[in-house]
mmCIF file of C-alpha atoms in Angstrom:
data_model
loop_
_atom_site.group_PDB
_atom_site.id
_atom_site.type_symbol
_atom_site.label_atom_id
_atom_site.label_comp_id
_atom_site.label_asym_id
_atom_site.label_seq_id
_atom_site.Cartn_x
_atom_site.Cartn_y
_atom_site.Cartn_z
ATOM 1 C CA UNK A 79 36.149 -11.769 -4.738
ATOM 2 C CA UNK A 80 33.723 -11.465 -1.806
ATOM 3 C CA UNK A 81 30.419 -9.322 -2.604
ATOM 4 C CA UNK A 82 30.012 -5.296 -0.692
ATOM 5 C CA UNK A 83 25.855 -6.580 0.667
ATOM 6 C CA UNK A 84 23.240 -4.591 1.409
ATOM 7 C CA UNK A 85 19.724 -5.616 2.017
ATOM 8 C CA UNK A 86 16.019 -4.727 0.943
ATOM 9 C CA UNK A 87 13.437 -6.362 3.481
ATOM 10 C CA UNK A 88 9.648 -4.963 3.776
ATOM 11 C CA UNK A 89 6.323 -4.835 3.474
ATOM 12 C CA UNK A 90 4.552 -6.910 0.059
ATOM 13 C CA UNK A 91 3.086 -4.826 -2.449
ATOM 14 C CA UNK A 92 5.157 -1.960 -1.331
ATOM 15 C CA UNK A 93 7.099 -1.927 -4.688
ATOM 16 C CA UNK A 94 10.627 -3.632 -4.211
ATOM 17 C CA UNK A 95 11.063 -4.916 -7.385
ATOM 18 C CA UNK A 96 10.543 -1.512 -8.728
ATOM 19 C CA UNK A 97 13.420 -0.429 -6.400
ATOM 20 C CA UNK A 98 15.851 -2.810 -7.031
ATOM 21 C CA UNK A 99 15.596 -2.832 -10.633
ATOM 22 C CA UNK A 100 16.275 0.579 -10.054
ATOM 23 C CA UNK A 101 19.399 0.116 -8.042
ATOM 24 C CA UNK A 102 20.573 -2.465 -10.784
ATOM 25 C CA UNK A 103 20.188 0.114 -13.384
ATOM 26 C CA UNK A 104 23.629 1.377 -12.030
ATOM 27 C CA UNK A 105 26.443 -0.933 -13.441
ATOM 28 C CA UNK A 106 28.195 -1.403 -9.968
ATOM 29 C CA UNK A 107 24.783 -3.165 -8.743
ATOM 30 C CA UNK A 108 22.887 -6.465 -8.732
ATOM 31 C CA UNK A 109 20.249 -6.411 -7.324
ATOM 32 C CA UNK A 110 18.125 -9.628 -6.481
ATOM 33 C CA UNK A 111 14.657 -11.155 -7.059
ATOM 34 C CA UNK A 112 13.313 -12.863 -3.363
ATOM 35 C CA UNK A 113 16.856 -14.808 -2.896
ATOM 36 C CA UNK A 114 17.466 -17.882 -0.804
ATOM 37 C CA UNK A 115 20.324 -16.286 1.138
ATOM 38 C CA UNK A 116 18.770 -15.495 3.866
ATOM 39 C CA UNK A 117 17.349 -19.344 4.244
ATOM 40 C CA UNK A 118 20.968 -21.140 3.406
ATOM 41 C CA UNK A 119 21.926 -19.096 6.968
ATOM 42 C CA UNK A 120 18.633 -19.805 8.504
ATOM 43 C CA UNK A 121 19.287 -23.402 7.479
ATOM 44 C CA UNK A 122 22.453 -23.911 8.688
ATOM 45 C CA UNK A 123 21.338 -22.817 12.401
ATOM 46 C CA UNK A 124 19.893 -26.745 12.508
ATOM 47 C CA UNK A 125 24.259 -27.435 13.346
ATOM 48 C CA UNK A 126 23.452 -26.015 17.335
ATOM 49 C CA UNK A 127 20.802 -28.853 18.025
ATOM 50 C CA UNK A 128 23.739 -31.724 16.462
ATOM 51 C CA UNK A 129 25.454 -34.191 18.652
ATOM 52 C CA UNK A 130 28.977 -33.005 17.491
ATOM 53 C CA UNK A 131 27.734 -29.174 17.363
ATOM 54 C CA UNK A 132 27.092 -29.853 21.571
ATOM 55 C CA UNK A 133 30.171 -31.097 22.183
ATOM 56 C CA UNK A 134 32.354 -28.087 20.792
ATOM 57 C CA UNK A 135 32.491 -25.010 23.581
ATOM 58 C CA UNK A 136 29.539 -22.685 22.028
ATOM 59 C CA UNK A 137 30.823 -19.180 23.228
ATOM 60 C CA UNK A 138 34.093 -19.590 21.851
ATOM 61 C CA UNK A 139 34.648 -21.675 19.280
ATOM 62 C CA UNK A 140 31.085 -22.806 17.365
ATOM 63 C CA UNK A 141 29.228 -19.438 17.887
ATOM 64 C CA UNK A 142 31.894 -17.347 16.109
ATOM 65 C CA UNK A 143 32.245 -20.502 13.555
ATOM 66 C CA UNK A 144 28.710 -20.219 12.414
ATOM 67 C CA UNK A 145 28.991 -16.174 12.480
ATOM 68 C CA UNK A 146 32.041 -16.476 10.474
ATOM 69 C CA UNK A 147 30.846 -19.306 8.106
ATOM 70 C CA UNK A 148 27.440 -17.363 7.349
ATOM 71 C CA UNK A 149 29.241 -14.196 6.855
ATOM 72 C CA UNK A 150 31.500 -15.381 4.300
ATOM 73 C CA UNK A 151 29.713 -17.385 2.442
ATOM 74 C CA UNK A 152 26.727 -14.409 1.594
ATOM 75 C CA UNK A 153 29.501 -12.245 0.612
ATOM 76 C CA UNK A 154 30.840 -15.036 -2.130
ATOM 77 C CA UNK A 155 27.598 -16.454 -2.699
ATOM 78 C CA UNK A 156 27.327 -14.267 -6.141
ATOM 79 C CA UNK A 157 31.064 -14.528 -7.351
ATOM 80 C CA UNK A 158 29.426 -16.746 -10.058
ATOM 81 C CA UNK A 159 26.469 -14.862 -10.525
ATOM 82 C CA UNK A 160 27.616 -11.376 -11.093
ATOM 83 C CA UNK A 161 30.827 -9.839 -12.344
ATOM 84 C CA UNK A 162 28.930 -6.207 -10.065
ATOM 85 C CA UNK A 163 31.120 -5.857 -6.846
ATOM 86 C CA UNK A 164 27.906 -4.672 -4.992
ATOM 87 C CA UNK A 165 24.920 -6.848 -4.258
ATOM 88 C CA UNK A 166 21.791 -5.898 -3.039
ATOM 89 C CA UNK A 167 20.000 -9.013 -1.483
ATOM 90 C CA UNK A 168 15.811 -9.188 -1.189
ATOM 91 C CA UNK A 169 13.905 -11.148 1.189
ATOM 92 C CA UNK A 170 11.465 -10.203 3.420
ATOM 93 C CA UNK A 171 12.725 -12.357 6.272
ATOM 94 C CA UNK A 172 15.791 -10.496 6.519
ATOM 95 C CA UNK A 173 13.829 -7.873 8.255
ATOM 96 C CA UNK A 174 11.948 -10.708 10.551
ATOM 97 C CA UNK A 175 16.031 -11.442 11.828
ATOM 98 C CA UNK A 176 17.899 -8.513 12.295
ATOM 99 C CA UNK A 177 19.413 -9.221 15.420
ATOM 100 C CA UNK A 178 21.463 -11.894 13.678
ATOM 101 C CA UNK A 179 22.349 -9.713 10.632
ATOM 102 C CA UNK A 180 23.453 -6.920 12.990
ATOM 103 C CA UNK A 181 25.504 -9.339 14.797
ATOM 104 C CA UNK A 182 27.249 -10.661 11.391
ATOM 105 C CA UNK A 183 27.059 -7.077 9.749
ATOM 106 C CA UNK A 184 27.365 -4.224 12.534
ATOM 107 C CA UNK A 185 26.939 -1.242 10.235
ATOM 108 C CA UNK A 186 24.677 -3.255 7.618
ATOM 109 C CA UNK A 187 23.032 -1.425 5.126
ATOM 110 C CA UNK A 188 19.064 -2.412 5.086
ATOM 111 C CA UNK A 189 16.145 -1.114 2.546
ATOM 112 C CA UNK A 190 12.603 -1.257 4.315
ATOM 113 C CA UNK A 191 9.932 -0.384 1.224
ATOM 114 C CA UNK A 192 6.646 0.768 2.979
ATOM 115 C CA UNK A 193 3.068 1.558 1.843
ATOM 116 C CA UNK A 194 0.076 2.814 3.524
ATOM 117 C CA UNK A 195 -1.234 -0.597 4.868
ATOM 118 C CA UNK A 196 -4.941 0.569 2.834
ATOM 119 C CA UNK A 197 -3.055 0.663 -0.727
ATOM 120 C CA UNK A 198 -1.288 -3.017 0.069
ATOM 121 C CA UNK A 199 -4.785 -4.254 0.681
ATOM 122 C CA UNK A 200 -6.752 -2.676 -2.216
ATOM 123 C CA UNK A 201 -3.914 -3.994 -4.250
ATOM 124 C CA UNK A 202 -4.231 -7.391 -2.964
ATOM 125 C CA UNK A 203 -8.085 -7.210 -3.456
ATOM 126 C CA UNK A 204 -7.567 -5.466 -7.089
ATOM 127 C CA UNK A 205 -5.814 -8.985 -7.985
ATOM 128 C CA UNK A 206 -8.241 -11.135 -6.077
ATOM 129 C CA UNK A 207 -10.774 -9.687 -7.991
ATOM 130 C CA UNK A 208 -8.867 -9.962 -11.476
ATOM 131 C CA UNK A 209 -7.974 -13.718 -11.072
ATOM 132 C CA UNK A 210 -11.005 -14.681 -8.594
ATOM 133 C CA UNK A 211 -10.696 -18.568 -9.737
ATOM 134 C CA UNK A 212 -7.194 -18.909 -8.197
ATOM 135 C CA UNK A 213 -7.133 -20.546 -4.552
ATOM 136 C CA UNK A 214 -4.793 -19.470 -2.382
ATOM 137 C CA UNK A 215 -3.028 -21.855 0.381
ATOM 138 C CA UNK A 216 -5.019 -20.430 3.489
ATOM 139 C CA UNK A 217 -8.593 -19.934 1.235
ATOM 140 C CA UNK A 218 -8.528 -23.580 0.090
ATOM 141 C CA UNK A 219 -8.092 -24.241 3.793
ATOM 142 C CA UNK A 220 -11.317 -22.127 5.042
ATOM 143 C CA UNK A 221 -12.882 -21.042 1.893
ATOM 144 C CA UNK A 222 -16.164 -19.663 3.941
ATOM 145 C CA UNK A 223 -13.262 -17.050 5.521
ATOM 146 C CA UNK A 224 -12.313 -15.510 1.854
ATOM 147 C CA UNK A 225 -16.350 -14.945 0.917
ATOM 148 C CA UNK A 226 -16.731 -11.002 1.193
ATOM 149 C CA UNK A 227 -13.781 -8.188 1.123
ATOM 150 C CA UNK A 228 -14.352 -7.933 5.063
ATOM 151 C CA UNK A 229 -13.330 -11.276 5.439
ATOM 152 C CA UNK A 230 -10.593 -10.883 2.729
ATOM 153 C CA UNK A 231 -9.512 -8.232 4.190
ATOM 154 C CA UNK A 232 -9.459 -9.506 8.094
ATOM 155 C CA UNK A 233 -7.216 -12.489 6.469
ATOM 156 C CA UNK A 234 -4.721 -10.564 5.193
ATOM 157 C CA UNK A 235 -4.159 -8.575 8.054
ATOM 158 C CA UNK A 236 -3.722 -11.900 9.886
ATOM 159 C CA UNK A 237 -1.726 -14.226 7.891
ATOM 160 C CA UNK A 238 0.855 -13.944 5.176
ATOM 161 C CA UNK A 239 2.287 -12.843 3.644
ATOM 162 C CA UNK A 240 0.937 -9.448 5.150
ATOM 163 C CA UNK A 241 0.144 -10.202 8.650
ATOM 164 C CA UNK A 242 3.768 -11.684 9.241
ATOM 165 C CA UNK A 243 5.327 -8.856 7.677
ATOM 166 C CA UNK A 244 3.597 -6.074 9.819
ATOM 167 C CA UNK A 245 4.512 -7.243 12.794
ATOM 168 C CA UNK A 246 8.003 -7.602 11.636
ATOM 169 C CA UNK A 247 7.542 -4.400 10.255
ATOM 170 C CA UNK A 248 6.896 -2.998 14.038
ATOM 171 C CA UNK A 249 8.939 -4.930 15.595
ATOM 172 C CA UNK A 250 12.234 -3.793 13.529
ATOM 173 C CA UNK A 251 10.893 0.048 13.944
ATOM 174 C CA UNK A 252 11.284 -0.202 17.450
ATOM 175 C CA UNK A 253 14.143 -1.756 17.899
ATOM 176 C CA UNK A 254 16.251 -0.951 15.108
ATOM 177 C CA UNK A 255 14.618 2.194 13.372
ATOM 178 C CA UNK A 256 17.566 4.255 13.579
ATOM 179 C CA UNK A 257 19.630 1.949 11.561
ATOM 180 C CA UNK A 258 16.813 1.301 8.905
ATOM 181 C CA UNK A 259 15.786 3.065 5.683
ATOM 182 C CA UNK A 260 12.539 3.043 5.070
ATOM 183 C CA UNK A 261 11.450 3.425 1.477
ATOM 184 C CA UNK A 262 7.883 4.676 1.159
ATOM 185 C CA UNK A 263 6.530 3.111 -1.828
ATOM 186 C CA UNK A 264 4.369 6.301 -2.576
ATOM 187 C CA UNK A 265 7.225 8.539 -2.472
ATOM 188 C CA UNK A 266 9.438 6.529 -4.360
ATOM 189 C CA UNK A 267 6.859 6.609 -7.641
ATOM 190 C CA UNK A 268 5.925 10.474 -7.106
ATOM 191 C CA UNK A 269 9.819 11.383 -7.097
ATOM 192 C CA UNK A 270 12.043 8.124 -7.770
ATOM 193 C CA UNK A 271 15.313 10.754 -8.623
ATOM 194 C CA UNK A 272 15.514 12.532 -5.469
ATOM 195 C CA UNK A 273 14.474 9.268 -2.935
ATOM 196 C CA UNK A 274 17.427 7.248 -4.986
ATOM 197 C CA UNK A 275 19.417 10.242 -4.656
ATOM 198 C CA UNK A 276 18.858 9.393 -0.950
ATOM 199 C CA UNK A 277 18.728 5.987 -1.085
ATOM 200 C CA UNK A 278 22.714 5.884 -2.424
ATOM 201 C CA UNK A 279 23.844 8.487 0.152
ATOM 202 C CA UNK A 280 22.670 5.960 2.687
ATOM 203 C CA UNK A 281 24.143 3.148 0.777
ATOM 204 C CA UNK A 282 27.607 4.899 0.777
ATOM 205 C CA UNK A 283 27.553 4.817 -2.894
ATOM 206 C CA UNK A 284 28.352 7.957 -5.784
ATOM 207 C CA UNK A 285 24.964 9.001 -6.821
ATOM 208 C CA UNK A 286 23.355 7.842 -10.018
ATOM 209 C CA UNK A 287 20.934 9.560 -12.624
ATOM 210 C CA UNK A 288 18.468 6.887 -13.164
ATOM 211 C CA UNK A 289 16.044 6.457 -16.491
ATOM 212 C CA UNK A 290 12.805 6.262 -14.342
ATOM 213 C CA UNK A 291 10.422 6.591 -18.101
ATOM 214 C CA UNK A 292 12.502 3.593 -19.090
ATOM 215 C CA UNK A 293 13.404 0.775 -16.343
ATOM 216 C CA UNK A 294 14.423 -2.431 -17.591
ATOM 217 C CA UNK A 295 13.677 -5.327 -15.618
ATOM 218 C CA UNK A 296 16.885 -6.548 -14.495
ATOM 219 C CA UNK A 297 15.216 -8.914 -12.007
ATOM 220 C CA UNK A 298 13.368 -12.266 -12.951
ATOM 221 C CA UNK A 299 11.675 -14.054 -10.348
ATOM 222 C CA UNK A 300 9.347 -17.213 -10.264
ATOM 223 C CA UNK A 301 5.586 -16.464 -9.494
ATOM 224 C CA UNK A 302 4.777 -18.194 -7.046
ATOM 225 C CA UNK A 303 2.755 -16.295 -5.583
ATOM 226 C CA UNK A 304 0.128 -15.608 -8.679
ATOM 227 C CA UNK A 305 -2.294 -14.043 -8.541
ATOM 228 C CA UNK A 306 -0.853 -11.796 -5.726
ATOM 229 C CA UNK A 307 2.893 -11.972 -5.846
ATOM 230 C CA UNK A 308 3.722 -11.053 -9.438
ATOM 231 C CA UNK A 309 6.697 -8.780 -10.220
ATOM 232 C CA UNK A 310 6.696 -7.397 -13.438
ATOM 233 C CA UNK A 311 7.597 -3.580 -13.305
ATOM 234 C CA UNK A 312 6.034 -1.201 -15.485
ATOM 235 C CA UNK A 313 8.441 0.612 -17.445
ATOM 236 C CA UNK A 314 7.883 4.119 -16.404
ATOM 237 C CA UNK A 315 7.386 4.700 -13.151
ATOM 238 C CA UNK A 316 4.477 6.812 -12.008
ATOM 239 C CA UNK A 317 2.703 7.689 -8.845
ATOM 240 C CA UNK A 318 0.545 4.779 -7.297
ATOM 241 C CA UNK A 319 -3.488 4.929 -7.181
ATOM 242 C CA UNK A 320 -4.638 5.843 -3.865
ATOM 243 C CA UNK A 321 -7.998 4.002 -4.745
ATOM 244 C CA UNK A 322 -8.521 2.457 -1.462
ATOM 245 C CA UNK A 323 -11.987 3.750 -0.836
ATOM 246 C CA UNK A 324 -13.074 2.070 -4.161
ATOM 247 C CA UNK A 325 -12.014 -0.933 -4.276
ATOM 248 C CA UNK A 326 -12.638 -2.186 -0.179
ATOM 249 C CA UNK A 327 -14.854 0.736 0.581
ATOM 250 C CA UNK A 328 -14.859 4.001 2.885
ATOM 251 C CA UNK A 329 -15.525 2.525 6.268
ATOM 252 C CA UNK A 330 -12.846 -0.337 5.915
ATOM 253 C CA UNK A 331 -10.547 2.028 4.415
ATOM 254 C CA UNK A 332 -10.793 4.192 7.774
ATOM 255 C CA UNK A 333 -10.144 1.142 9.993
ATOM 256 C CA UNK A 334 -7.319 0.072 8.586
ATOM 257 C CA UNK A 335 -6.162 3.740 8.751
ATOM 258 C CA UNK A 336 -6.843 4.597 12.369
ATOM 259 C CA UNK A 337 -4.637 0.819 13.556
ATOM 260 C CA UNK A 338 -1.400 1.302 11.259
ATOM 261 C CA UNK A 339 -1.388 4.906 10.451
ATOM 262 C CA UNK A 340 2.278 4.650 12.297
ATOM 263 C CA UNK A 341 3.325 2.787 8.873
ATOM 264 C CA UNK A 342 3.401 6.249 7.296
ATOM 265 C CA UNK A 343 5.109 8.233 9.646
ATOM 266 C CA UNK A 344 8.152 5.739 9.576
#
């Protein structure tokens, strides 16, 4: 039996595992670690530069094919998976393609988690700082880049997984903001009942009194993204440290602040 999808595609650091193992504390819901789903349809774009794909008239017969094909095959994808009729799908490059989704799924359903760009970087610094003997791809490639937290912190405004996503980020506000739910990550720890409470109206699903002193981590994900990419809830949630000024410092804090204060007013 084919899947009811939604989707949850945002900002790192901006607490989506904490959100969807709070959407799979309802019984109705799985809810995925970063999934491949997104890249089996991404994949499967390669048939448009085939021999036989060029051939076939694109407008009305492959086009719709590939629509159709990538439709139905995300909705089954977890019949074997999950006995829960609704699944909630993460990846961040969901957000990075929504012209396609919309085009599959016209009234699709899609989760946007958000933080103040200062507390994604003092949280990628806090575990930099905790685990300083781990390389990263881009630091092994230009170590003398990664020497100071300026420099850290012009890299990950610049590459990924951070860089990427903000422009994404913008990109999808623009374009498609009206169709969007973004999910500040502050918000959602200071007062998880009444943002789910939202979060399920917009879902089109019965509301659901969630155990936010007790979340079980429904999710399990590979880290491969250690020391920055781990996703291990805590078990209660609580509001997050606004210790930006500490940990990168008052003048860098302020910077980042003044070019993508328009993250918070999403």
């Amino acid at each position: 039996m084919s899947k009811k999808l939604h989707f949850v595609s945002g900002l790192p650091r901006s607490c989506s595992t904490l959100l969807c193992n709070l959407l799979a504390q309802n019984s109705r819901v799985h809810a995925t670690p970063t999934s491949a789903l997104h890249e089996i349809g991404y994949i499967a774009r390669q048939v448009f530069q085939t021999e036989e794909a060029k051939s076939v008239d694109m407008e009305n017969v492959l086009e719709p094919m590939y629509l159709d094909y990538v439709k139905a095959g995300c909705e089954n994808a977890f019949n074997n998976i999950t006995e829960r009729p609704v699944v909630v799908d993460k990846c961040r490059s969901w957000i990075g393609h929504l012209d396609q989704l919309f085009k599959i799924w016209p009234d699709a359903k899609v989760l946007v988690p958000v933080r103040d760009i200062r507390g994604i970087i003092s949280s990628m610094e806090k575990k930099r700082q905790q685990h300083p003997e781990v390389f990263n791809p881009i630091e092994q490639q230009n170590p003398q880049d990664w020497t100071t937290i300026d420099k850290r912190v012009q890299g990950w405004l610049q590459a990924p997984p951070i860089g990427i996503a903000i422009e994404r980020l913008y990109e999808a506000s623009q374009r498609f903001g009206d169709k969007l739910m973004f999910i500040h990550a502050e918000e959602l720890t200071e007062d998880p009942q009444s943002i789910m409470n939202n979060i399920w109206e917009y879902l089109g699903e019965e509301s659901f009194i969630h155990n936010t002193s007790n979340v079980e981590q429904y999710t399990q994900e590979n880290d491969i993204g250690f020391p920055y990419g781990d996703h291990i809830i805590r078990q209660k949630v609580e509001p997050l440290k606004k210790d930006w000024h500490e940990t990168i410092g008052h003048q860098l804090s302020e910077q980042i602040n003044q070019k993508f204060n328009w993250v918070n007013g999403l």
